Coordinates of C-alpha atoms and ligand atoms in Angstrom, one line a residue:
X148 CA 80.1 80.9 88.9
X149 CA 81.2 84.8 88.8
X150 CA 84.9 84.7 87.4
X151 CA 87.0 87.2 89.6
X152 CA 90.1 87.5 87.4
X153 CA 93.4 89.0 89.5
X154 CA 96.0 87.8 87.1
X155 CA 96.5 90.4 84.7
X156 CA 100.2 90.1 85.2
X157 CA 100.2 86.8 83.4
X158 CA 97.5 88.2 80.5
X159 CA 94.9 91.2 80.1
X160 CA 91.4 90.8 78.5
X161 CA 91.4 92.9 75.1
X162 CA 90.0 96.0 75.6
X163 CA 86.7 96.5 73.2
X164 CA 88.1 99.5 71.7
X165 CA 90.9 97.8 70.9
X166 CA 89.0 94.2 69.3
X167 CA 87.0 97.1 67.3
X168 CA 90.3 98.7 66.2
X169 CA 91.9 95.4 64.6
X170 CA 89.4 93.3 63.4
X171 CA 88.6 94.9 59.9
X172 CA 92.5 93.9 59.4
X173 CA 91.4 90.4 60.3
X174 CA 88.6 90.3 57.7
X175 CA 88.6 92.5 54.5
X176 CA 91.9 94.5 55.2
X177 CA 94.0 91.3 55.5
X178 CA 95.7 91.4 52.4
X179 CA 99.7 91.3 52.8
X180 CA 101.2 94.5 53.9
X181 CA 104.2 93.6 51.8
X182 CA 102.3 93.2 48.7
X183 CA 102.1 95.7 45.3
X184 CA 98.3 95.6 44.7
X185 CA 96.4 99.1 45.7
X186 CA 93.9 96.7 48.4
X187 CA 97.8 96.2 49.8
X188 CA 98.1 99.9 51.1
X189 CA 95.8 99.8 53.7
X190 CA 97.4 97.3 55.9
X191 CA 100.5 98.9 55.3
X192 CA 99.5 102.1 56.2
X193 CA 97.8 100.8 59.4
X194 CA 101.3 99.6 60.5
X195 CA 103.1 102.9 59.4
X196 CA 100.3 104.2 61.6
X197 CA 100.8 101.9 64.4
X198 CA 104.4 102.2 64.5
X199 CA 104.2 106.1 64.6
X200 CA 101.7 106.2 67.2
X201 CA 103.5 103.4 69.3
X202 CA 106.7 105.7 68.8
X203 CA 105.1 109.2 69.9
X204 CA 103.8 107.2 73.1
X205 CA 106.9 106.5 74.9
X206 CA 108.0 110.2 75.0
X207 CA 108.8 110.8 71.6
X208 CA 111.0 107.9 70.2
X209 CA 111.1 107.8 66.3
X210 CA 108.9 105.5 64.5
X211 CA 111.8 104.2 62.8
X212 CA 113.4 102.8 66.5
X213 CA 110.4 100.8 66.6
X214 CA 110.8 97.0 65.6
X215 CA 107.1 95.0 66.1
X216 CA 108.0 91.3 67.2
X217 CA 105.3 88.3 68.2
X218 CA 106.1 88.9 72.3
X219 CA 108.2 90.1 75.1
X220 CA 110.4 87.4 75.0
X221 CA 111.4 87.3 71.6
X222 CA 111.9 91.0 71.9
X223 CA 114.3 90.2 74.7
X224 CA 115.9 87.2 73.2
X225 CA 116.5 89.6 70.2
X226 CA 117.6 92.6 72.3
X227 CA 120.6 90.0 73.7
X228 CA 121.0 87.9 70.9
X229 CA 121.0 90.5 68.6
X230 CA 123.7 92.8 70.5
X231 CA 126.3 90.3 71.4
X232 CA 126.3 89.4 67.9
X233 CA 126.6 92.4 66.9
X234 CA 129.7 93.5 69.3
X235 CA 131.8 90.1 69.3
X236 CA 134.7 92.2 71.0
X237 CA 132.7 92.0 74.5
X238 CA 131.7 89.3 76.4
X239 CA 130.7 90.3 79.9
X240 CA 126.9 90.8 81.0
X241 CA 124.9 92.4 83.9
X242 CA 121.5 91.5 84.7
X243 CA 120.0 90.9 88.0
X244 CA 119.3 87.8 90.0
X245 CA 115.3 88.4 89.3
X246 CA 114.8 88.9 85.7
X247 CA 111.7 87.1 84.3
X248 CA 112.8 83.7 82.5
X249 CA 112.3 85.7 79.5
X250 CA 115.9 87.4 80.3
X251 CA 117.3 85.0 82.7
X252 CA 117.5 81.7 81.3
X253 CA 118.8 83.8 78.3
X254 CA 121.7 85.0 80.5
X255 CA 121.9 81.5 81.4
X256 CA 122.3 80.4 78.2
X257 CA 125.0 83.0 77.9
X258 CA 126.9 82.0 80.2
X259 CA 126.7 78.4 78.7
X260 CA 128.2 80.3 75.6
X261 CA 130.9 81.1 77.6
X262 CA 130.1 85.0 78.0
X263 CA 130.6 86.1 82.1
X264 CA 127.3 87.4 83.4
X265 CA 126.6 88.8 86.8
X266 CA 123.5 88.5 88.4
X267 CA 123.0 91.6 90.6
X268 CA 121.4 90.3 93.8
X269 CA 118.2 92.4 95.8
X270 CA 117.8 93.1 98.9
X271 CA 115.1 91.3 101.5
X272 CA 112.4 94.0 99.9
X273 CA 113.5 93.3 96.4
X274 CA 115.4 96.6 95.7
X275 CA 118.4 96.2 93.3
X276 CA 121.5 96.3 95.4
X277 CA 123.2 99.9 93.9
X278 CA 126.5 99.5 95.2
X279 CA 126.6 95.6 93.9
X280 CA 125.4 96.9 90.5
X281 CA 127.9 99.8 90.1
X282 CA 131.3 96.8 91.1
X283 CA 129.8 94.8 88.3
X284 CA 130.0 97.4 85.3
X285 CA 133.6 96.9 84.1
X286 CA 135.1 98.5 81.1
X287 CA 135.1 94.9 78.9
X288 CA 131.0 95.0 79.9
X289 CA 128.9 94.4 76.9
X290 CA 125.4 94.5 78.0
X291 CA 123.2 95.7 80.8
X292 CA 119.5 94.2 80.9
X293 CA 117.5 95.5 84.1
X294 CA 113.8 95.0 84.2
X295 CA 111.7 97.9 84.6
X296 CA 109.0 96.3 87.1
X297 CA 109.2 92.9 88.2
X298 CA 106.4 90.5 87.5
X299 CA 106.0 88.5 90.1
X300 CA 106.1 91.8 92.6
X301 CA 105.7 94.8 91.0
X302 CA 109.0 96.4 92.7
X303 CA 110.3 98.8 90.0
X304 CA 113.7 99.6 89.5
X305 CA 115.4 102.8 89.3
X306 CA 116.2 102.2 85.4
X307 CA 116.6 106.0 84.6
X308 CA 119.6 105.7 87.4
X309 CA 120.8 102.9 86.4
X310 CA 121.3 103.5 82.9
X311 CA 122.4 106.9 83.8
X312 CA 125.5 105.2 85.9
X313 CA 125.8 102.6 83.3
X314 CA 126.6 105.1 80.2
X315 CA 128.9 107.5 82.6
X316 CA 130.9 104.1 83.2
X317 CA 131.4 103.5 79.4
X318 CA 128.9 105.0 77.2
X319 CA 129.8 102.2 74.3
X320 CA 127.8 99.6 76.8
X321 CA 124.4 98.9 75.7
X322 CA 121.3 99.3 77.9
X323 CA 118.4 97.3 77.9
X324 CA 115.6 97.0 79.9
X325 CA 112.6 94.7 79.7
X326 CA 109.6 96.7 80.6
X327 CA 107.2 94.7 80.1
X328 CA 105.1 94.8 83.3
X329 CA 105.8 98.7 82.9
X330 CA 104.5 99.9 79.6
X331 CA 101.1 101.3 79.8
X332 CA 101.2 101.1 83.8
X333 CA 104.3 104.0 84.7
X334 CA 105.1 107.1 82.1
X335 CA 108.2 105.7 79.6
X336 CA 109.8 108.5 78.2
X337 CA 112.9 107.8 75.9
X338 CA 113.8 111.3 74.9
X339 CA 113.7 112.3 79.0
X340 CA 114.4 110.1 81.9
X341 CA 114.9 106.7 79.7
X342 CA 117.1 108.7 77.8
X343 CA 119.7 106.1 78.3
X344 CA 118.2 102.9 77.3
X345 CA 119.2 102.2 74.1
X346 CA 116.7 98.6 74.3
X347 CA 113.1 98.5 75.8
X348 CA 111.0 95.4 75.0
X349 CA 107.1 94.8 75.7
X350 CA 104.6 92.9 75.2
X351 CA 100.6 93.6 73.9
X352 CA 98.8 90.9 75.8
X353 CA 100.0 92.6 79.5
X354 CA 98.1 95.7 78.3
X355 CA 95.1 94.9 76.7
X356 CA 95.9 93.7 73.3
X357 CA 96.0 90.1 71.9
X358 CA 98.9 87.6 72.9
X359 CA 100.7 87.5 69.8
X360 CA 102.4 90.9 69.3
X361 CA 105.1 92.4 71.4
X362 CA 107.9 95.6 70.1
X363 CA 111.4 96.1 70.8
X364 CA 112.8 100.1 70.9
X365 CA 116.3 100.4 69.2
X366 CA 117.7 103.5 69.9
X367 CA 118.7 104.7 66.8
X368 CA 122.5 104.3 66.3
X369 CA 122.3 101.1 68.7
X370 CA 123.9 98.0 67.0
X371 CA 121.5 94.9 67.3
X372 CA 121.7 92.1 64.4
X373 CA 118.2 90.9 63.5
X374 CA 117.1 87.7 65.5
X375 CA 115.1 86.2 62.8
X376 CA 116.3 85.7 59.3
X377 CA 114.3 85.7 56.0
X378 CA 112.1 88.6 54.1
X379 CA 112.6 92.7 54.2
X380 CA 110.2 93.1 56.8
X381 CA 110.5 95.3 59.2
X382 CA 113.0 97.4 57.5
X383 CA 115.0 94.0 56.8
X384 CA 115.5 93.7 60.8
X385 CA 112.7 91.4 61.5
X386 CA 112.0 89.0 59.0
X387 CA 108.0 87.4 59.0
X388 CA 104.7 88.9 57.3
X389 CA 103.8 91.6 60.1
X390 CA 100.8 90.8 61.8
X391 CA 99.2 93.6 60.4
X392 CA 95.6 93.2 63.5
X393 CA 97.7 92.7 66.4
X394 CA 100.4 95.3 66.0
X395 CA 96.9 97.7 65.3
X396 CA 96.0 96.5 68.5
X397 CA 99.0 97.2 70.2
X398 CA 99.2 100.5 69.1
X399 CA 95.4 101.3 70.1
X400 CA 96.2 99.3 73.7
X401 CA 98.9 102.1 74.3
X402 CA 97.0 104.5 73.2
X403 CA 94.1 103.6 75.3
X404 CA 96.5 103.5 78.2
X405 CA 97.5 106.7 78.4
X406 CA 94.5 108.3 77.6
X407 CA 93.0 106.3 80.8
X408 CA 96.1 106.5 83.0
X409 CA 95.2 108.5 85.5
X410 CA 91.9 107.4 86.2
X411 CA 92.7 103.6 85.7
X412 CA 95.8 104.1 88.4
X413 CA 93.8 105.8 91.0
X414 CA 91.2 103.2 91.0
X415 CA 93.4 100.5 90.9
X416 CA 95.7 101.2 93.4
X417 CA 92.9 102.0 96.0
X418 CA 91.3 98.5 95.2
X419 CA 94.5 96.8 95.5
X420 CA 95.9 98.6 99.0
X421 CA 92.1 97.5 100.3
X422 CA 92.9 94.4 99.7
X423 CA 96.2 94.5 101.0
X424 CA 95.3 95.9 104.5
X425 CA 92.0 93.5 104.9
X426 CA 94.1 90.9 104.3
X427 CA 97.1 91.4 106.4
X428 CA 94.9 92.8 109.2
X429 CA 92.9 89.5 109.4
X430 CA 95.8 87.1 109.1
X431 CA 98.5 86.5 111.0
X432 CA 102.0 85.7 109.4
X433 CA 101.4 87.4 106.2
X434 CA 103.7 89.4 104.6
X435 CA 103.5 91.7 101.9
X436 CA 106.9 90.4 99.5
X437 CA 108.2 93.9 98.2
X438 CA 106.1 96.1 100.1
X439 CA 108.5 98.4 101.6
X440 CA 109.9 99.2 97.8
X441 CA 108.5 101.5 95.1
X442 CA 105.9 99.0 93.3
X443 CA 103.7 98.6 90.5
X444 CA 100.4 100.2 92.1
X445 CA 98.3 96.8 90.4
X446 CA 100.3 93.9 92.2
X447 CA 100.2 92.5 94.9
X448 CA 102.6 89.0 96.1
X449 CA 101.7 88.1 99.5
X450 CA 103.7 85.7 101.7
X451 CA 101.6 83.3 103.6
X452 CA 104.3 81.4 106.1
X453 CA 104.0 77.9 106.9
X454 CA 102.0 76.6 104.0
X455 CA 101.9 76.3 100.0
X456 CA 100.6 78.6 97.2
X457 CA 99.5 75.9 95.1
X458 CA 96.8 74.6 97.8
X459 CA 95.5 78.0 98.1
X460 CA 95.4 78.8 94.2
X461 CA 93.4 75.2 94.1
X462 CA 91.3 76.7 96.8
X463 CA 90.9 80.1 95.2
X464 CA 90.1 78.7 91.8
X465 CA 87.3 76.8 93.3
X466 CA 85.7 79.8 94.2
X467 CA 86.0 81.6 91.0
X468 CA 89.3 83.9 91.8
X469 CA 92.0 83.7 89.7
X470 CA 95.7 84.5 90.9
X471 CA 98.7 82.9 90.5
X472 CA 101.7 81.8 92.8
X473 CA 104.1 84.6 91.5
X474 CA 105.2 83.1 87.9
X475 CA 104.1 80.7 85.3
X476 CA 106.8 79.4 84.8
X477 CA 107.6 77.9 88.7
X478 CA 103.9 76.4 88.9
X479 CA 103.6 72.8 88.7
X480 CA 107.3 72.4 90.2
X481 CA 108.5 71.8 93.4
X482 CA 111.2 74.5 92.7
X483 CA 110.6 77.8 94.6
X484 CA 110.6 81.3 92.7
X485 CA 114.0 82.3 91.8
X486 CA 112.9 85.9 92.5
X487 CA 111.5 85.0 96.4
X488 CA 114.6 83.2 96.7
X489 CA 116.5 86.3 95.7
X490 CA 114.8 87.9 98.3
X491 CA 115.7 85.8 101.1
X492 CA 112.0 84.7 101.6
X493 CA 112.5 82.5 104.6
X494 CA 111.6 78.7 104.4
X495 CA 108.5 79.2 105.9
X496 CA 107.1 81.3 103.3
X497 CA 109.3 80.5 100.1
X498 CA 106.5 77.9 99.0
X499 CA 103.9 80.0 100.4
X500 CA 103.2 83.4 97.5
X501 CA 99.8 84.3 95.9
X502 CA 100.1 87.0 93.5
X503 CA 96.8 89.2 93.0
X504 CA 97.3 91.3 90.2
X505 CA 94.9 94.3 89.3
X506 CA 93.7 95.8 86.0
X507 CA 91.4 98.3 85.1
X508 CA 88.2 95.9 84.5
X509 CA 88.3 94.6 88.2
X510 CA 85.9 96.0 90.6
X511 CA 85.2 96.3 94.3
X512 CA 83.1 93.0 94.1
X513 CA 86.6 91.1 92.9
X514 CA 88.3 92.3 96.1
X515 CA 85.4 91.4 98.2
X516 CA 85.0 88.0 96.9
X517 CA 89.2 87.9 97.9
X518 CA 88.5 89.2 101.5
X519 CA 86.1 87.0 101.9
X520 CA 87.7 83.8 101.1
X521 CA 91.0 84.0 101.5
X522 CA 91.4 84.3 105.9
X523 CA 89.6 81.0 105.7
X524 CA 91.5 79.2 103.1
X525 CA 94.8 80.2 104.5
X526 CA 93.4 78.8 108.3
X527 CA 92.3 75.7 106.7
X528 CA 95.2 74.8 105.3
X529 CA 97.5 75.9 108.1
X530 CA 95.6 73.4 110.3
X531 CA 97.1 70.8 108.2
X532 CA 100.6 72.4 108.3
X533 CA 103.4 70.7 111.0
X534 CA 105.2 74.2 111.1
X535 CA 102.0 75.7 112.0
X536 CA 101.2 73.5 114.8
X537 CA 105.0 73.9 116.3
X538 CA 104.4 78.2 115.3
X539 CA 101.1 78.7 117.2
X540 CA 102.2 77.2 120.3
X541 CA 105.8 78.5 120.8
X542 CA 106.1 82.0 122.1
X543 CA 106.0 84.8 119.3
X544 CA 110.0 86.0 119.3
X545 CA 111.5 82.0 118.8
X546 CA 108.3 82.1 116.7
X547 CA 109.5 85.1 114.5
X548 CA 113.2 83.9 114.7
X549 CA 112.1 81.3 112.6
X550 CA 110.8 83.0 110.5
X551 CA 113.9 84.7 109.2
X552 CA 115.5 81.5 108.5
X553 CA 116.2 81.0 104.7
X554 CA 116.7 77.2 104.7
X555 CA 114.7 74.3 106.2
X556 CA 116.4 73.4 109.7
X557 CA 117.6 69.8 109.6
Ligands
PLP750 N1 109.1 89.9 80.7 C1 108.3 90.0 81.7 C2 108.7 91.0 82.8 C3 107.1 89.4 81.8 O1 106.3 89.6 82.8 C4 106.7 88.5 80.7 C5 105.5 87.7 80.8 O2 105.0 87.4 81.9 C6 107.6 88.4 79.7 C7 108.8 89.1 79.7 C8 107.3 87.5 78.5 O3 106.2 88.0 77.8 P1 105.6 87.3 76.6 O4 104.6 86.4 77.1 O5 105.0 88.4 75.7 O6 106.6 86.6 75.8

């Protein structure tokens, strides 16, 4: 069966050029960058290489404010772990209410830790609420963490704003944001509009590198203990033999990116707004979850009211498409999205997101193969759904009232 992949939010194939780029580093250059022996230099230089590159590519950062980790999350984990160690003075947080569990269940965990953290809430399009987020900077606030695009929508914050009204508040707070979904996909540039972020995390595997290898920017100047303990790697701020292929990878992936931007976007935002208006032209009570806000031009999370994202994935997968229900981490649980709830997806719907998300391998026949399908899953399961049968037969307006209703009536 043809595999029609639409879940490069969750993982990317490697790009060929950037397999070619890191395998001799996985066969005979894979001598320990850290070691004194001439055969040593290479891999060492590959990194020094990598890290330069990686640098220049997000607008000019120094190579030296970039720290290679195994993943997003534990270049998050170190971005928050590593400042509030590092200022023990503060201990009030801001993040928002739709972070990916990567930063949320970290702020959890703060909190836990005693540490006040507000969650900034969004609004029923999954834009940050402004004036919410300018109450919650105080003058005791330590850190900001804001994601850069969401993951389970695309919708992309304003983060040069935001970290603009964040430093004119109190330029000692630190600014992080977790751009994962971001890098390779919108321009980052830390010397212009992300001037103010002094912590930006990503991860290889969402752009075409291997899972395995991620990179936090430190602005230089930014205080942020290192996470893990042990050798000098890193410049003594992230301890663990590098992995010399990967972070080659990484570096290429980025590289690869940017080259290909412009063409990529193009292309991949006309596949996916086909697919959008096929879709929500042939189906009735389907919604488009954040698209009234500025979003990631390869995402799309649909709503489909009155019945479950799971059935439909199963039904999906049996036709070869791959897409997920928002985020990994909520499949297989009865608990709804934290970021749909966030968003005051009604009842109807909350259970009921597929997230298609686009990269630059897919083609017109993936889209197709989508169109095709997916009317017919979404009526066959809605046959089986009560809230269907009550929907279809009661006069559209009580219909739509019900549809704005966030909990279950009783
Ligand atoms: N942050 C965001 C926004 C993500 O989408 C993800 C992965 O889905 C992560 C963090 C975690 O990335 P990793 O798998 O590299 O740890």
């Amino acid at each position: 069966m043809t595999v029609h992949y639409l879940d490069n939010n969750a993982t990317t194939r490697v790009a060929p050029e950037v397999f070619e780029a890191l395998t001799p580093y996985l066969t005979e250059n894979y001598f320990n960058p850290s070691s004194m022996y001439d055969p040593a230099h290479g891999p060492a230089e590959a990194i020094t290489s990598a890290r330069r590159k990686t640098a220049k590519l997000l607008g000019n950062a120094r190579p030296d404010e970039i720290l290679f980790t195994s993943c997003a999350t534990e270049s998050n984990n170190t971005a928050v772990f590593g400042t509030i160690a590092s200022n023990p003075d503060r201990r009030h947080v801001v993040t928002t209410a739709v972070e990916h569990p990567a930063i949320h269940s970290v702020c959890k965990d703060l909190e836990r830790r005693g540490f006040e953290v507000d969650f900034v809430g969004v609004d029923r399009n999954g834009r940050i609420d402004r004036a919410e987020f300018v109450r919650a900077l105080r003058t005791d606030t330590l850190l900001v963490s804001v994601m850069h695009a969401n993951n389970e929508t695309g919708v992309v914050f304003p983060v040069e704003e935001l970290s603009r009204i964040t430093k004119e508040t109190d330029p000692d707070i630190v600014f992080h944001t977790d751009a994962t979904q971001s890098v390779g996909k919108l321009p980052i540039d830390l010397r212009g509009a992300f001037k103010n972020v002094d912590l930006l995390s990503f991860s290889g595997h969402k752009l075409h590198a291997p899972k395995g290898v991620g990179a936090l920017f430190i602005r230089r100047g930014t205080r942020c203990r290192p996470f893990l303990l042990g050798g000098h790697q890193e410049d003594g701020r992230r301890a663990g033999t590098e992995n010399v292929a990967f972070i080659v990878g990484l570096a290429r992936a980025l590289e690869l990116a940017m080259e290909r931007h412009a063409a990529d976007e193009a292309r991949i935002a006309a596949m996916r707004d086909r697919l959008q208006s096929e879709l929500v032209s042939r189906i009735p009570y389907l919604e488009v979850n954040g698209g009234k806000a500025p979003r990631l031009s390869n995402t799309l999370n649909l709503a489909c009211h009155f019945i479950e994202g799971e059935g439909i994935l199963y039904q999906l997968s049996a036709h070869g498409i791959c897409a997920s229900s928002g985020s990994a981490c909520t499949s297989g649980s009865l608990e709804p999205s934290h970021v749909l709830r966030a968003m005051h997806v009604p009842f109807t719907a909350i259970h009921g997101s597929v997230r298609f998300s686009l990269s630059r391998y897919n083609t017109d026949a993936d889209i197709d193969a989508v169109i095709e399908v997916f009317p017919e899953i979404v009526g066959s399961l809605r046959r089986l759904s009560p809230y269907w049968d009550a929907t279809k037969n009661t006069p559209r307006p009580e219909a739509m009232a019900m549809l704005e209703q966030t909990e279950m009536p009783h």
